[in-house]
PDB file of C-alpha atoms in Angstrom:
ATOM      1  CA  MET D  22     147.294 115.206 119.300  1.00 46.00           C
ATOM      2  CA  LYS D  23     149.840 116.411 116.722  1.00 50.00           C
ATOM      3  CA  ARG D  24     153.436 115.065 116.853  1.00 51.00           C
ATOM      4  CA  SER D  25     154.741 118.644 117.836  1.00 48.00           C
ATOM      5  CA  ALA D  26     152.507 119.003 120.797  1.00 50.00           C
ATOM      6  CA  VAL D  27     153.553 115.528 121.866  1.00 51.00           C
ATOM      7  CA  VAL D  28     157.247 116.267 121.702  1.00 50.00           C
ATOM      8  CA  LEU D  29     156.922 119.462 123.403  1.00 52.00           C
ATOM      9  CA  LEU D  30     154.644 118.290 126.100  1.00 56.00           C
ATOM     10  CA  ALA D  31     157.278 115.499 126.831  1.00 57.00           C
ATOM     11  CA  ILE D  32     159.960 118.125 126.787  1.00 52.00           C
ATOM     12  CA  LEU D  33     158.007 119.970 129.542  1.00 58.00           C
ATOM     13  CA  MET D  34     157.529 116.879 131.269  1.00 54.00           C
ATOM     14  CA  SER D  35     161.092 115.879 131.472  1.00 52.00           C
ATOM     15  CA  LEU D  36     162.303 119.335 132.475  1.00 51.00           C
ATOM     16  CA  THR D  37     159.621 119.779 135.232  1.00 52.00           C
ATOM     17  CA  ALA D  38     160.966 116.424 136.654  1.00 48.00           C
ATOM     18  CA  CYS D  39     164.459 117.786 137.040  1.00 45.00           C
ATOM     19  CA  THR D  40     163.491 120.256 139.749  1.00 46.00           C
ATOM     20  CA  GLY D  41     164.792 120.508 143.398  1.00 46.00           C
ATOM     21  CA  GLY D  42     167.517 119.121 145.451  1.00 45.00           C
ATOM     22  CA  GLY D  43     170.021 121.625 144.156  1.00 42.00           C
ATOM     23  CA  ASP D  44     172.001 119.148 141.802  1.00 41.00           C
ATOM     24  CA  GLU D  45     170.146 120.092 138.478  1.00 38.00           C
ATOM     25  CA  PRO D  46     171.721 122.669 136.240  1.00 31.00           C
ATOM     26  CA  SER D  47     169.979 125.850 135.405  1.00 33.00           C
ATOM     27  CA  ALA D  48     168.776 126.617 132.016  1.00 32.00           C
ATOM     28  CA  ALA D  49     169.017 130.251 132.641  1.00 33.00           C
ATOM     29  CA  ALA D  50     170.490 133.113 130.537  1.00 32.00           C
ATOM     30  CA  PRO D  51     173.174 135.439 131.892  1.00 30.00           C
ATOM     31  CA  SER D  52     170.782 138.223 132.836  1.00 36.00           C
ATOM     32  CA  ALA D  53     167.124 138.754 133.613  1.00 38.00           C
ATOM     33  CA  SER D  54     166.923 141.363 130.905  1.00 41.00           C
ATOM     34  CA  ALA D  55     168.520 139.258 128.177  1.00 37.00           C
ATOM     35  CA  SER D  56     167.702 136.363 125.819  1.00 36.00           C
ATOM     36  CA  ALA D  57     170.169 133.732 125.383  1.00 44.00           C
ATOM     37  CA  SER D  58     169.011 133.363 121.904  1.00 42.00           C
ATOM     38  CA  VAL D  59     167.951 136.639 120.407  1.00 44.00           C
ATOM     39  CA  GLY D  60     168.739 140.288 120.983  1.00 46.00           C
ATOM     40  CA  ALA D  61     165.265 141.677 120.099  1.00 72.00           C
ATOM     41  CA  ASP D  62     162.914 142.494 123.547  1.00 89.00           C
ATOM     42  CA  PRO D  63     159.963 140.169 123.962  1.00 96.00           C
ATOM     43  CA  THR D  64     156.832 142.288 123.284  1.00 96.00           C
ATOM     44  CA  ALA D  65     154.884 140.327 125.887  1.00 97.00           C
ATOM     45  CA  ARG D  66     157.127 141.408 128.566  1.00 97.00           C
ATOM     46  CA  SER D  67     156.896 144.712 130.369  1.00 96.00           C
ATOM     47  CA  VAL D  68     157.688 146.167 133.862  1.00 96.00           C
ATOM     48  CA  ASP D  69     155.460 147.048 136.681  1.00 97.00           C
ATOM     49  CA  GLY D  70     157.581 148.727 139.369  1.00 96.00           C
ATOM     50  CA  ASP D  71     159.659 145.977 140.650  1.00 96.00           C
ATOM     51  CA  VAL D  72     157.667 143.137 138.876  1.00 97.00           C
ATOM     52  CA  GLU D  73     158.497 141.727 135.580  1.00 97.00           C
ATOM     53  CA  VAL D  74     155.325 141.013 133.601  1.00 98.00           C
ATOM     54  CA  TRP D  75     154.318 138.535 130.821  1.00 98.00           C
ATOM     55  CA  ASP D  76     151.091 139.267 129.234  1.00 98.00           C
ATOM     56  CA  LEU D  77     149.884 135.932 127.992  1.00 97.00           C
ATOM     57  CA  THR D  78     146.164 136.999 127.299  1.00 95.00           C
ATOM     58  CA  GLY D  79     146.914 137.219 123.573  1.00 92.00           C
ATOM     59  CA  ASP D  80     147.834 134.685 120.693  1.00 92.00           C
ATOM     60  CA  PRO D  81     151.469 133.883 121.463  1.00 95.00           C
ATOM     61  CA  SER D  82     154.161 134.465 118.876  1.00 95.00           C
ATOM     62  CA  ASP D  83     158.005 134.236 118.517  1.00 95.00           C
ATOM     63  CA  ALA D  84     158.222 137.902 118.781  1.00 96.00           C
ATOM     64  CA  SER D  85     156.051 137.760 122.094  1.00 96.00           C
ATOM     65  CA  PHE D  86     158.711 135.747 123.919  1.00 97.00           C
ATOM     66  CA  GLY D  87     161.746 136.843 122.072  1.00 95.00           C
ATOM     67  CA  ILE D  88     162.164 133.438 120.287  1.00 94.00           C
ATOM     68  CA  GLY D  89     164.681 133.681 117.515  1.00 91.00           C
ATOM     69  CA  LYS D  90     165.481 131.821 114.239  1.00 86.00           C
ATOM     70  CA  ALA D  91     168.549 130.023 115.468  1.00 86.00           C
ATOM     71  CA  GLU D  92     166.557 127.831 118.034  1.00 88.00           C
ATOM     72  CA  PRO D  93     163.226 127.390 119.095  1.00 92.00           C
ATOM     73  CA  ARG D  94     163.470 128.616 122.634  1.00 94.00           C
ATOM     74  CA  ALA D  95     164.164 131.806 124.561  1.00 95.00           C
ATOM     75  CA  ASP D  96     166.034 131.794 128.108  1.00 94.00           C
ATOM     76  CA  TYR D  97     165.596 134.454 130.867  1.00 94.00           C
ATOM     77  CA  GLY D  98     167.187 134.069 134.046  1.00 88.00           C
ATOM     78  CA  GLY D  99     169.616 135.978 136.554  1.00 82.00           C
ATOM     79  CA  ASP D 100     171.938 135.714 139.297  1.00 82.00           C
ATOM     80  CA  GLU D 101     169.212 136.741 141.794  1.00 89.00           C
ATOM     81  CA  PRO D 102     165.590 135.756 141.745  1.00 94.00           C
ATOM     82  CA  ARG D 103     163.128 138.390 140.656  1.00 95.00           C
ATOM     83  CA  ALA D 104     159.410 138.676 140.909  1.00 96.00           C
ATOM     84  CA  VAL D 105     157.588 137.638 137.890  1.00 97.00           C
ATOM     85  CA  ARG D 106     153.727 137.957 137.135  1.00 98.00           C
ATOM     86  CA  PHE D 107     152.026 135.865 134.270  1.00 98.00           C
ATOM     87  CA  GLU D 108     149.000 137.521 133.440  1.00 98.00           C
ATOM     88  CA  LEU D 109     146.357 135.035 131.969  1.00 96.00           C
ATOM     89  CA  GLU D 110     142.987 135.004 130.807  1.00 92.00           C
ATOM     90  CA  GLY D 111     140.884 134.664 134.029  1.00 88.00           C
ATOM     91  CA  GLY D 112     143.602 135.150 136.569  1.00 91.00           C
ATOM     92  CA  SER D 113     147.207 135.865 137.082  1.00 95.00           C
ATOM     93  CA  ILE D 114     150.137 134.276 139.150  1.00 96.00           C
ATOM     94  CA  GLN D 115     153.135 135.650 140.666  1.00 96.00           C
ATOM     95  CA  LEU D 116     156.311 134.164 142.115  1.00 94.00           C
ATOM     96  CA  ASP D 117     160.069 134.931 142.731  1.00 96.00           C
ATOM     97  CA  LEU D 118     161.667 133.150 139.733  1.00 97.00           C
ATOM     98  CA  SER D 119     165.286 132.115 139.158  1.00 96.00           C
ATOM     99  CA  ASP D 120     164.626 130.510 135.646  1.00 95.00           C
ATOM    100  CA  LEU D 121     162.254 131.217 132.832  1.00 97.00           C
ATOM    101  CA  THR D 122     162.343 129.636 129.406  1.00 96.00           C
ATOM    102  CA  PHE D 123     159.996 129.782 126.360  1.00 96.00           C
ATOM    103  CA  TYR D 124     159.670 127.240 123.487  1.00 95.00           C
ATOM    104  CA  HIS D 125     158.084 127.252 120.220  1.00 93.00           C
ATOM    105  CA  GLU D 126     157.781 123.521 118.592  1.00 89.00           C
ATOM    106  CA  GLY D 127     155.433 123.221 115.591  1.00 86.00           C
ATOM    107  CA  ASP D 128     151.767 124.526 116.541  1.00 85.00           C
ATOM    108  CA  VAL D 129     152.520 124.521 120.235  1.00 89.00           C
ATOM    109  CA  PHE D 130     154.245 127.599 122.591  1.00 94.00           C
ATOM    110  CA  ALA D 131     154.966 126.516 126.145  1.00 95.00           C
ATOM    111  CA  PHE D 132     157.200 127.988 129.008  1.00 97.00           C
ATOM    112  CA  LEU D 133     158.813 126.352 131.979  1.00 96.00           C
ATOM    113  CA  SER D 134     159.634 128.601 135.124  1.00 97.00           C
ATOM    114  CA  ARG D 135     161.171 127.617 138.453  1.00 96.00           C
ATOM    115  CA  THR D 136     162.061 129.407 141.593  1.00 96.00           C
ATOM    116  CA  ALA D 137     165.514 129.461 142.918  1.00 93.00           C
ATOM    117  CA  GLU D 138     166.240 127.060 145.949  1.00 95.00           C
ATOM    118  CA  ILE D 139     164.075 127.739 148.927  1.00 95.00           C
ATOM    119  CA  PRO D 140     163.725 126.238 152.184  1.00 95.00           C
ATOM    120  CA  PRO D 141     160.835 123.556 153.128  1.00 95.00           C
ATOM    121  CA  ASP D 142     158.492 125.944 154.914  1.00 94.00           C
ATOM    122  CA  GLN D 143     158.563 128.561 152.168  1.00 95.00           C
ATOM    123  CA  LEU D 144     158.419 125.612 149.358  1.00 96.00           C
ATOM    124  CA  ALA D 145     155.180 124.337 150.927  1.00 96.00           C
ATOM    125  CA  GLU D 146     153.755 127.797 151.729  1.00 96.00           C
ATOM    126  CA  GLY D 147     154.588 128.660 148.119  1.00 96.00           C
ATOM    127  CA  TYR D 148     152.989 125.769 146.348  1.00 98.00           C
ATOM    128  CA  ARG D 149     149.820 126.306 148.501  1.00 98.00           C
ATOM    129  CA  ASP D 150     149.760 129.963 147.561  1.00 96.00           C
ATOM    130  CA  LEU D 151     150.033 129.187 143.632  1.00 96.00           C
ATOM    131  CA  LEU D 152     146.763 126.697 144.248  1.00 97.00           C
ATOM    132  CA  GLU D 153     145.068 129.425 146.063  1.00 97.00           C
ATOM    133  CA  ALA D 154     146.113 132.016 143.326  1.00 95.00           C
ATOM    134  CA  LEU D 155     144.792 129.304 140.581  1.00 95.00           C
ATOM    135  CA  ASP D 156     141.560 128.909 142.571  1.00 95.00           C
ATOM    136  CA  VAL D 157     142.132 124.971 142.602  1.00 96.00           C
ATOM    137  CA  ASP D 158     141.724 122.380 145.463  1.00 97.00           C
ATOM    138  CA  ARG D 159     144.267 122.532 147.932  1.00 97.00           C
ATOM    139  CA  ALA D 160     144.439 118.625 149.241  1.00 97.00           C
ATOM    140  CA  SER D 161     147.747 118.142 147.306  1.00 98.00           C
ATOM    141  CA  ALA D 162     149.128 120.982 149.363  1.00 98.00           C
ATOM    142  CA  ASP D 163     147.807 119.409 152.711  1.00 97.00           C
ATOM    143  CA  ALA D 164     149.498 116.165 151.733  1.00 97.00           C
ATOM    144  CA  PHE D 165     152.983 117.749 150.713  1.00 98.00           C
ATOM    145  CA  GLU D 166     153.051 119.335 153.761  1.00 97.00           C
ATOM    146  CA  ALA D 167     152.422 116.210 155.915  1.00 97.00           C
ATOM    147  CA  GLU D 168     154.899 114.247 153.799  1.00 96.00           C
ATOM    148  CA  LEU D 169     157.429 116.880 154.444  1.00 95.00           C
ATOM    149  CA  ALA D 170     156.776 117.004 158.019  1.00 95.00           C
ATOM    150  CA  GLY D 171     157.272 113.234 158.273  1.00 96.00           C
ATOM    151  CA  ALA D 172     160.582 113.137 155.977  1.00 96.00           C
ATOM    152  CA  PRO D 173     163.787 112.237 157.903  1.00 96.00           C
ATOM    153  CA  THR D 174     166.249 115.067 157.646  1.00 94.00           C
ATOM    154  CA  ASP D 175     168.612 112.983 156.049  1.00 96.00           C
ATOM    155  CA  GLN D 176     166.503 111.657 153.321  1.00 96.00           C
ATOM    156  CA  THR D 177     168.355 111.930 150.058  1.00 95.00           C
ATOM    157  CA  GLY D 178     165.238 111.051 147.958  1.00 95.00           C
ATOM    158  CA  GLN D 179     163.073 113.888 146.795  1.00 96.00           C
ATOM    159  CA  VAL D 180     159.500 114.724 148.432  1.00 97.00           C
ATOM    160  CA  THR D 181     157.580 115.719 145.413  1.00 97.00           C
ATOM    161  CA  VAL D 182     154.101 117.021 144.417  1.00 97.00           C
ATOM    162  CA  SER D 183     152.408 117.767 141.236  1.00 96.00           C
ATOM    163  CA  TYR D 184     148.932 119.158 141.164  1.00 96.00           C
ATOM    164  CA  PRO D 185     146.885 115.963 139.817  1.00 94.00           C
ATOM    165  CA  ASP D 186     144.377 117.568 137.430  1.00 93.00           C
ATOM    166  CA  GLU D 187     144.465 119.867 134.574  1.00 88.00           C
ATOM    167  CA  ILE D 188     144.568 123.604 135.247  1.00 93.00           C
ATOM    168  CA  ARG D 189     143.199 125.710 132.443  1.00 92.00           C
ATOM    169  CA  LEU D 190     143.327 129.478 132.026  1.00 93.00           C
ATOM    170  CA  GLY D 191     142.202 130.767 128.727  1.00 90.00           C
ATOM    171  CA  ASP D 192     144.055 128.762 126.038  1.00 91.00           C
ATOM    172  CA  TRP D 193     146.916 127.976 128.443  1.00 94.00           C
ATOM    173  CA  THR D 194     147.082 124.688 130.404  1.00 93.00           C
ATOM    174  CA  LEU D 195     149.390 124.733 133.477  1.00 95.00           C
ATOM    175  CA  ALA D 196     151.136 122.315 135.481  1.00 95.00           C
ATOM    176  CA  VAL D 197     152.243 123.229 138.788  1.00 96.00           C
ATOM    177  CA  SER D 198     154.746 121.224 141.072  1.00 97.00           C
ATOM    178  CA  ALA D 199     157.387 121.355 143.809  1.00 98.00           C
ATOM    179  CA  ALA D 200     160.323 119.026 144.795  1.00 98.00           C
ATOM    180  CA  ILE D 201     162.832 118.917 147.501  1.00 97.00           C
ATOM    181  CA  SER D 202     165.484 116.634 149.008  1.00 96.00           C
ATOM    182  CA  PRO D 203     165.352 116.973 152.907  1.00 95.00           C
ATOM    183  CA  ALA D 204     169.079 116.174 153.025  1.00 96.00           C
ATOM    184  CA  VAL D 205     169.963 119.030 150.897  1.00 95.00           C
ATOM    185  CA  GLY D 206     167.361 121.297 152.773  1.00 95.00           C
ATOM    186  CA  THR D 207     166.043 123.175 149.889  1.00 96.00           C
ATOM    187  CA  GLY D 208     163.746 122.834 146.935  1.00 97.00           C
ATOM    188  CA  VAL D 209     161.952 124.489 143.929  1.00 97.00           C
ATOM    189  CA  LEU D 210     158.622 125.317 142.764  1.00 97.00           C
ATOM    190  CA  THR D 211     158.119 124.908 139.006  1.00 97.00           C
ATOM    191  CA  VAL D 212     155.283 126.238 136.695  1.00 97.00           C
ATOM    192  CA  SER D 213     155.079 125.000 133.221  1.00 95.00           C
ATOM    193  CA  ALA D 214     152.160 125.511 130.502  1.00 95.00           C
ATOM    194  CA  GLY D 215     151.312 124.707 127.253  1.00 93.00           C
ATOM    195  CA  TYR D 216     149.527 127.034 124.749  1.00 94.00           C
ATOM    196  CA  ARG D 217     146.361 124.826 123.220  1.00 76.00           C
ATOM    197  CA  PRO D 218     148.376 121.646 123.662  1.00 49.00           C
ATOM    198  CA  LEU D 219     145.490 119.402 123.114  1.00 50.00           C
ATOM    199  CA  LEU D 220     145.513 119.415 119.430  1.00 45.00           C
ATOM    200  CA  VAL D 221     143.908 117.056 117.027  1.00 41.00           C
ATOM    201  CA  GLY D 222     144.564 116.182 113.485  1.00 38.00           C
TER     202      GLY D 222
END
């Protein structure tokens, strides 16, 4: 794997780990329609009614995601969650997002998305719905629901789940996870993805 792929995937893993519990800072930009790093509109984004749509079926580029020259990322977020749909080869997923960040490092493009803080029942249901939309095994959703049901309400440690296997749609590899601190009472869903992350050379 090339060094750029290793670096970016390490970043995504660390960001994905920092979800849930309500005490992590947001990486969002000031508004859902603006990028924190550039002024140009991303060419991969469109609007379908009330849904923000990102077309990830083609080859990615900086222009696709509004990534400028100043830094290799573009942040999209807002004061209120909004419906976002990712269109990928072989399927699509939709969820209400608070934060969305696209990255470009060397040969690799990636994104990290997360919901706003949501209560336990919605979190478990949302995780299951994502797995169903991706047409993958739901055993981890069953285990997550059981662990949530058995966790003390004053537990400060997080209850977490990550889909254990690689999820591949076209040239994107996705990771789906959820995390919640029962004592806080809310948690977040996270979807991250890398474009052709398994590079050799």
